[in-house]
Amino acid sequence: MPSFPKPKIPDAVVPPPLRKPAKPGSAGTPKGQAPTDLKETPERPSHGDKLLDQAKEAPIDALGWVDQRLAATGFLTGMLFRKVPKGTNWFYTLGSATLFAFIVQATTGVFLAMFYTPSATQAYSSIAHINNDVPLGQLVHGMHKWGSSVMVILIFLHMGRTFFFGAYKYPRELNWVIGVVLLILTMTMAFTGYLLPFDQRSFWASIVGININGTGPIVGPYLSDFLRAGPELGATTLSRFYAIHMLLVPGAIIALIGAHMYLVVKLGTTAPPWVKTERPKGAMPTSELEAGANGNGRVNGAAR
Ligand code: HEM
């Protein structure tokens, strides 16, 4: 029988050579610890132990698998371990509180949409059904109704904080403008949501609101016609308000919150106005900067 040459075993599967343990006190083994006897065979873990170890590692392995494909660690580290300025206080939580209020509104809104009927003849009774028959319906409806006021209050407080702390100034002007659009969209959500129960109060309040919009200069009459979706407030108005409240505005708010958060992470937060910024060690004194270094109108070699 012909003899075949032995195939080469790949390096990766060859175990590393066993090294003789170092003497106690020398580098490698801590002082006082006896060297392990290589001849003594260690106790082999049972099959059950191995399975248990694998089960313990499973969540980490799964996370590692996802992380390798998303490269999320770098992004999350940059996002979660940002430096915040000295003097940051509770007023800085108002933006996150507004975000939380929006998430509550979105979540409760999804559950309400499962039972609500946007029809002029059934809207009122579907709300009554949610409040009286659906398990936890009254709670979810109440959270959504009161949550809308909470979000409006929080957004104004957050805007006030950014204004009084001067956070609208360079380089955060764009984030301020995005914020103003978010404010308009939040008010639109509150206004369009008010009509949805289609009871006497929401009906007449919406007529007042639409008429107020109509008094605006130039675009006012077009805006009120668009909102009314017909000569009188009725079934078509309800459908239009529902589409704006459920699809159009939430989509825009989610996209703009994404842009808003991106800029917050990229630009960092503003220090409170009463905190003096420290100049880095070795930086040119401000008096020299103002006068123009060396009197030649050049600062650090660059033209001013
Ligand atoms: C849905 C509405 C909004 C959400 C969810 C939101 C969320 C946030 C969050 C989480 C922050 C970072 C933390 C903080 O400074 O509080 C922030 C910062 C900021 N927001 Fe908003 N915001 C909203 C609306 C607004 C409005 C209406 C304005 C102004 C018109 C605004 C202007 C700003 C500015 C300028 C910053 C930067 C603050 C700084 O650098 O110190 N935001 N926002």
Short mmCIF file of C-alpha atoms and ligand atoms in Angstrom, two decimals:
data_model
loop_
_atom_site.label_atom_id
_atom_site.label_comp_id
_atom_site.label_asym_id
_atom_site.label_seq_id
_atom_site.Cartn_x
_atom_site.Cartn_y
_atom_site.Cartn_z
CA MET A 1 0.00 0.00 0.00
CA PRO A 2 1.45 3.42 -0.99
CA SER A 3 2.20 5.74 1.98
CA PHE A 4 0.91 9.35 1.80
CA PRO A 5 2.86 12.29 3.32
CA LYS A 6 1.40 13.48 6.66
CA PRO A 7 -0.60 16.76 6.24
CA LYS A 8 0.80 19.78 8.13
CA ILE A 9 -1.26 20.65 11.22
CA PRO A 10 -2.26 24.34 11.15
CA ASP A 11 -0.49 26.44 13.82
CA ALA A 12 -3.79 27.70 15.22
CA VAL A 13 -4.78 24.26 16.51
CA VAL A 14 -1.41 23.41 18.10
CA PRO A 15 -1.60 24.23 21.87
CA PRO A 16 1.06 26.62 23.23
CA PRO A 17 4.03 24.76 24.83
CA LEU A 18 3.68 24.23 28.56
CA ARG A 19 6.19 26.28 30.42
CA LYS A 20 7.80 25.18 33.68
CA PRO A 21 6.39 27.44 36.43
CA ALA A 22 8.82 30.02 37.81
CA LYS A 23 10.30 29.69 41.31
CA PRO A 24 8.40 31.54 44.06
CA GLY A 25 9.55 35.13 44.36
CA SER A 26 10.92 35.27 40.82
CA ALA A 27 9.03 37.09 38.03
CA GLY A 28 5.88 35.27 37.03
CA THR A 29 4.83 33.66 40.33
CA PRO A 30 3.78 35.77 43.31
CA LYS A 31 5.99 35.40 46.40
CA GLY A 32 4.90 32.72 48.80
CA GLN A 33 2.83 30.85 46.25
CA ALA A 34 3.89 27.31 45.49
CA PRO A 35 4.56 26.38 41.86
CA THR A 36 1.81 24.26 40.41
CA ASP A 37 2.74 20.67 39.84
CA LEU A 38 2.44 19.94 36.16
CA LYS A 39 2.25 16.23 36.71
CA GLU A 40 -0.90 16.66 38.79
CA THR A 41 -3.83 16.48 36.38
CA PRO A 42 -6.37 19.25 37.06
CA GLU A 43 -9.97 18.29 37.73
CA ARG A 44 -11.87 18.21 34.46
CA PRO A 45 -15.07 20.32 34.41
CA SER A 46 -18.19 18.21 34.06
CA HIS A 47 -20.48 18.54 31.03
CA GLY A 48 -23.03 20.38 33.17
CA ASP A 49 -20.40 22.91 34.34
CA LYS A 50 -19.37 23.57 30.74
CA LEU A 51 -22.99 24.16 29.72
CA LEU A 52 -23.49 26.51 32.67
CA ASP A 53 -20.36 28.49 31.70
CA GLN A 54 -21.55 28.71 28.11
CA ALA A 55 -24.98 29.90 29.24
CA LYS A 56 -23.34 32.59 31.41
CA GLU A 57 -21.24 33.79 28.47
CA ALA A 58 -24.17 33.77 26.01
CA PRO A 59 -25.41 37.36 26.59
CA ILE A 60 -21.85 38.76 26.32
CA ASP A 61 -21.24 36.67 23.19
CA ALA A 62 -24.48 37.90 21.61
CA LEU A 63 -23.62 41.52 22.45
CA GLY A 64 -20.12 41.06 21.04
CA TRP A 65 -21.58 39.58 17.85
CA VAL A 66 -23.87 42.59 17.35
CA ASP A 67 -21.13 45.05 18.34
CA GLN A 68 -18.66 43.61 15.81
CA ARG A 69 -21.20 44.20 13.07
CA LEU A 70 -22.44 47.66 14.21
CA ALA A 71 -19.23 49.06 15.71
CA ALA A 72 -21.58 50.42 18.38
CA THR A 73 -19.06 50.58 21.25
CA GLY A 74 -17.23 53.58 19.76
CA PHE A 75 -20.49 55.44 19.17
CA LEU A 76 -21.96 54.63 22.60
CA THR A 77 -18.72 55.51 24.40
CA GLY A 78 -18.62 58.89 22.66
CA MET A 79 -22.30 59.43 23.44
CA LEU A 80 -22.46 58.28 27.06
CA PHE A 81 -19.04 59.37 28.38
CA ARG A 82 -19.18 62.99 27.24
CA LYS A 83 -17.55 65.70 29.32
CA VAL A 84 -20.04 68.07 30.89
CA PRO A 85 -19.13 71.60 31.93
CA LYS A 86 -18.66 72.57 35.57
CA GLY A 87 -21.76 73.91 37.28
CA THR A 88 -24.21 71.72 35.33
CA ASN A 89 -27.40 71.51 37.41
CA TRP A 90 -30.99 70.23 37.47
CA PHE A 91 -32.09 72.73 34.79
CA TYR A 92 -30.04 70.69 32.31
CA THR A 93 -32.42 67.74 32.77
CA LEU A 94 -35.37 69.61 31.23
CA GLY A 95 -34.43 68.55 27.66
CA SER A 96 -34.27 64.89 28.67
CA ALA A 97 -37.53 65.30 30.60
CA THR A 98 -39.18 66.66 27.41
CA LEU A 99 -37.78 63.69 25.50
CA PHE A 100 -39.19 61.30 28.12
CA ALA A 101 -42.61 63.02 27.90
CA PHE A 102 -42.54 62.55 24.11
CA ILE A 103 -41.71 58.84 24.48
CA VAL A 104 -44.61 58.41 26.93
CA GLN A 105 -46.95 60.18 24.47
CA ALA A 106 -45.76 58.00 21.56
CA THR A 107 -46.16 54.77 23.57
CA THR A 108 -49.59 55.54 25.03
CA GLY A 109 -50.69 56.89 21.63
CA VAL A 110 -49.92 53.55 19.95
CA PHE A 111 -52.17 51.72 22.45
CA LEU A 112 -54.97 54.28 22.09
CA ALA A 113 -54.81 53.94 18.28
CA MET A 114 -55.59 50.23 18.66
CA PHE A 115 -59.07 51.07 19.98
CA TYR A 116 -59.84 54.55 18.62
CA THR A 117 -62.02 55.02 15.50
CA PRO A 118 -61.41 58.30 13.62
CA SER A 119 -64.99 58.64 12.36
CA ALA A 120 -67.40 61.46 13.14
CA THR A 121 -70.07 58.98 14.24
CA GLN A 122 -67.85 56.56 16.21
CA ALA A 123 -64.96 58.64 17.63
CA TYR A 124 -66.83 59.67 20.79
CA SER A 125 -68.14 56.17 21.51
CA SER A 126 -64.71 54.60 20.88
CA ILE A 127 -63.20 56.91 23.52
CA ALA A 128 -66.02 55.97 25.90
CA HIS A 129 -65.25 52.30 25.17
CA ILE A 130 -61.52 52.87 25.95
CA ASN A 131 -62.41 54.56 29.26
CA ASN A 132 -65.11 52.15 30.40
CA ASP A 133 -64.37 48.71 28.96
CA VAL A 134 -60.74 48.31 27.85
CA PRO A 135 -58.44 47.01 30.63
CA LEU A 136 -56.21 49.90 31.84
CA GLY A 137 -57.83 52.02 29.08
CA GLN A 138 -58.72 54.88 31.40
CA LEU A 139 -55.15 54.95 32.75
CA VAL A 140 -53.54 54.97 29.29
CA HIS A 141 -56.00 57.60 28.02
CA GLY A 142 -55.39 59.73 31.12
CA MET A 143 -51.61 59.45 30.74
CA HIS A 144 -51.87 60.58 27.10
CA LYS A 145 -54.26 63.44 27.88
CA TRP A 146 -52.33 64.84 30.87
CA GLY A 147 -48.98 63.92 29.28
CA SER A 148 -49.66 66.35 26.43
CA SER A 149 -49.90 69.25 28.91
CA VAL A 150 -46.79 67.99 30.73
CA MET A 151 -44.83 67.94 27.45
CA VAL A 152 -45.95 71.47 26.53
CA ILE A 153 -44.94 72.79 29.98
CA LEU A 154 -41.57 70.98 29.87
CA ILE A 155 -40.71 72.17 26.36
CA PHE A 156 -41.29 75.81 27.39
CA LEU A 157 -39.18 75.36 30.54
CA HIS A 158 -36.40 73.73 28.47
CA MET A 159 -36.55 76.57 25.95
CA GLY A 160 -36.36 79.07 28.83
CA ARG A 161 -33.28 77.30 30.24
CA THR A 162 -31.45 77.34 26.89
CA PHE A 163 -32.40 81.02 26.41
CA PHE A 164 -31.36 82.26 29.85
CA PHE A 165 -28.11 80.23 29.77
CA GLY A 166 -27.24 81.72 26.37
CA ALA A 167 -27.19 78.27 24.71
CA TYR A 168 -28.75 79.72 21.53
CA LYS A 169 -25.49 81.56 20.67
CA TYR A 170 -22.68 80.43 18.37
CA PRO A 171 -22.19 77.56 17.56
CA ARG A 172 -25.66 76.34 18.65
CA GLU A 173 -27.90 78.62 16.56
CA LEU A 174 -29.00 75.74 14.33
CA ASN A 175 -30.02 73.68 17.35
CA TRP A 176 -32.10 76.61 18.59
CA VAL A 177 -33.83 76.85 15.17
CA ILE A 178 -34.52 73.08 15.21
CA GLY A 179 -35.89 73.59 18.73
CA VAL A 180 -38.27 76.31 17.53
CA VAL A 181 -39.61 73.94 14.84
CA LEU A 182 -39.99 71.23 17.52
CA LEU A 183 -41.97 73.70 19.65
CA ILE A 184 -44.34 74.49 16.74
CA LEU A 185 -44.76 70.77 16.02
CA THR A 186 -45.47 70.00 19.69
CA MET A 187 -48.16 72.70 19.76
CA THR A 188 -49.59 71.23 16.53
CA MET A 189 -49.77 67.82 18.23
CA ALA A 190 -51.64 69.30 21.20
CA PHE A 191 -54.03 71.20 18.92
CA THR A 192 -54.84 68.33 16.53
CA GLY A 193 -55.16 65.83 19.40
CA TYR A 194 -57.76 68.00 21.16
CA LEU A 195 -60.37 67.39 18.43
CA LEU A 196 -60.03 63.59 18.42
CA PRO A 197 -62.53 62.75 21.27
CA PHE A 198 -65.08 64.67 19.13
CA ASP A 199 -67.18 65.80 22.09
CA GLN A 200 -68.84 69.22 22.47
CA ARG A 201 -65.80 70.82 24.08
CA SER A 202 -63.25 69.57 21.53
CA PHE A 203 -65.60 70.46 18.63
CA TRP A 204 -66.12 74.10 19.65
CA ALA A 205 -62.54 74.62 20.89
CA SER A 206 -61.23 73.42 17.50
CA ILE A 207 -63.50 75.88 15.68
CA VAL A 208 -62.04 78.68 17.82
CA GLY A 209 -58.48 77.42 17.15
CA ILE A 210 -59.02 77.15 13.38
CA ASN A 211 -60.51 80.66 13.29
CA ILE A 212 -57.55 82.06 15.25
CA ASN A 213 -55.22 80.49 12.65
CA GLY A 214 -57.31 82.19 9.95
CA THR A 215 -56.51 85.62 11.36
CA GLY A 216 -52.78 85.20 10.59
CA PRO A 217 -51.29 87.47 7.91
CA ILE A 218 -51.14 86.22 4.27
CA VAL A 219 -51.09 82.45 4.99
CA GLY A 220 -53.79 82.60 7.72
CA PRO A 221 -56.89 82.07 5.52
CA TYR A 222 -55.18 79.27 3.55
CA LEU A 223 -54.10 77.61 6.79
CA SER A 224 -57.60 77.65 8.30
CA ASP A 225 -59.08 76.30 5.00
CA PHE A 226 -56.48 73.53 5.02
CA LEU A 227 -57.20 72.62 8.65
CA ARG A 228 -61.01 72.68 8.27
CA ALA A 229 -60.78 70.50 5.12
CA GLY A 230 -64.20 71.74 3.98
CA PRO A 231 -66.71 74.59 4.46
CA GLU A 232 -67.65 73.45 8.01
CA LEU A 233 -65.88 71.49 10.72
CA GLY A 234 -66.96 67.86 10.30
CA ALA A 235 -65.93 64.33 9.33
CA THR A 236 -63.24 65.46 6.86
CA THR A 237 -61.73 67.77 9.50
CA LEU A 238 -61.50 64.85 11.92
CA SER A 239 -59.75 62.65 9.30
CA ARG A 240 -57.30 65.43 8.49
CA PHE A 241 -56.51 66.14 12.14
CA TYR A 242 -56.08 62.40 12.77
CA ALA A 243 -53.59 62.02 9.86
CA ILE A 244 -51.62 65.08 11.02
CA HIS A 245 -51.69 63.89 14.66
CA MET A 246 -50.81 60.25 13.96
CA LEU A 247 -48.46 60.30 10.97
CA LEU A 248 -47.20 63.63 9.71
CA VAL A 249 -46.14 65.45 12.87
CA PRO A 250 -44.81 62.49 14.96
CA GLY A 251 -42.59 61.48 12.01
CA ALA A 252 -41.22 65.02 11.72
CA ILE A 253 -40.72 65.27 15.51
CA ILE A 254 -38.76 61.98 15.62
CA ALA A 255 -36.49 63.10 12.74
CA LEU A 256 -35.90 66.52 14.30
CA ILE A 257 -35.24 65.12 17.79
CA GLY A 258 -32.59 62.93 16.09
CA ALA A 259 -30.95 66.01 14.54
CA HIS A 260 -31.31 67.94 17.85
CA MET A 261 -29.60 65.15 19.82
CA TYR A 262 -26.86 64.77 17.20
CA LEU A 263 -25.99 68.45 17.60
CA VAL A 264 -26.11 68.25 21.41
CA VAL A 265 -23.61 65.36 21.34
CA LYS A 266 -21.43 67.00 18.66
CA LEU A 267 -21.30 70.49 20.19
CA GLY A 268 -21.55 69.58 23.89
CA THR A 269 -23.62 71.51 26.40
CA THR A 270 -23.15 75.16 27.31
CA ALA A 271 -21.65 75.99 30.70
CA PRO A 272 -23.89 78.08 32.99
CA PRO A 273 -23.25 81.81 32.42
CA TRP A 274 -21.85 82.29 35.97
CA VAL A 275 -19.10 79.66 35.46
CA LYS A 276 -15.86 81.28 34.20
CA THR A 277 -14.07 79.22 31.57
CA GLU A 278 -10.49 78.38 32.45
CA ARG A 279 -7.91 79.13 29.77
CA PRO A 280 -5.65 76.16 29.06
CA LYS A 281 -2.13 76.25 30.56
CA GLY A 282 0.34 78.10 28.33
CA ALA A 283 -2.41 79.86 26.34
CA MET A 284 -1.73 83.44 25.25
CA PRO A 285 -3.08 86.02 27.78
CA THR A 286 -6.40 87.46 26.64
CA SER A 287 -5.02 91.03 26.89
CA GLU A 288 -2.40 90.12 24.28
CA LEU A 289 -4.99 88.43 22.09
CA GLU A 290 -7.22 91.53 22.13
CA ALA A 291 -4.32 93.89 21.36
CA GLY A 292 -3.12 91.71 18.49
CA ALA A 293 0.05 89.78 19.34
CA ASN A 294 3.41 91.51 18.53
CA GLY A 295 1.47 94.50 17.27
CA ASN A 296 1.64 93.14 13.72
CA GLY A 297 -1.99 92.14 13.63
CA ARG A 298 -1.08 88.44 13.65
CA VAL A 299 -2.09 86.02 16.39
CA ASN A 300 -0.05 82.81 16.63
CA GLY A 301 1.30 83.47 13.15
CA ALA A 302 -2.17 83.71 11.56
CA ALA A 303 -3.69 86.87 10.14
CA ARG A 304 -6.60 88.09 12.31
C1 HEM B 1 -39.39 67.77 21.57
C2 HEM B 1 -38.75 68.79 22.05
C3 HEM B 1 -37.32 68.83 22.54
C4 HEM B 1 -36.55 67.82 23.04
C5 HEM B 1 -36.92 66.34 23.20
C6 HEM B 1 -35.26 68.39 23.38
C7 HEM B 1 -34.21 67.69 23.95
C8 HEM B 1 -33.00 68.27 24.30
C9 HEM B 1 -31.97 67.62 25.10
C10 HEM B 1 -32.09 66.20 25.69
C11 HEM B 1 -30.94 68.48 25.22
C12 HEM B 1 -29.62 68.25 26.00
C13 HEM B 1 -29.85 68.46 27.48
C14 HEM B 1 -30.30 69.84 27.86
O1 HEM B 1 -29.59 70.81 27.59
O2 HEM B 1 -31.40 69.95 28.41
C15 HEM B 1 -31.28 69.67 24.47
C16 HEM B 1 -30.46 70.77 24.30
C17 HEM B 1 -30.82 71.93 23.63
N1 HEM B 1 -32.08 72.26 23.20
FE1 HEM B 1 -33.66 71.00 23.15
N2 HEM B 1 -35.29 69.74 23.08
C18 HEM B 1 -36.53 70.05 22.58
C19 HEM B 1 -36.98 71.30 22.23
C20 HEM B 1 -36.21 72.46 22.20
C21 HEM B 1 -36.69 73.80 21.98
C22 HEM B 1 -38.15 74.18 21.81
C23 HEM B 1 -35.58 74.61 21.96
C24 HEM B 1 -35.52 76.12 21.75
C25 HEM B 1 -36.30 76.78 20.98
C26 HEM B 1 -34.42 73.79 22.20
C27 HEM B 1 -33.12 74.23 22.19
C28 HEM B 1 -32.03 73.52 22.66
C29 HEM B 1 -30.66 74.03 22.71
C30 HEM B 1 -30.18 75.39 22.20
C31 HEM B 1 -29.90 73.01 23.32
C32 HEM B 1 -28.40 73.07 23.64
C33 HEM B 1 -28.27 73.38 25.11
C34 HEM B 1 -26.86 73.61 25.57
O3 HEM B 1 -25.94 73.55 24.77
O4 HEM B 1 -26.67 73.87 26.77
N3 HEM B 1 -34.83 72.49 22.37
N4 HEM B 1 -32.55 69.52 23.95
#
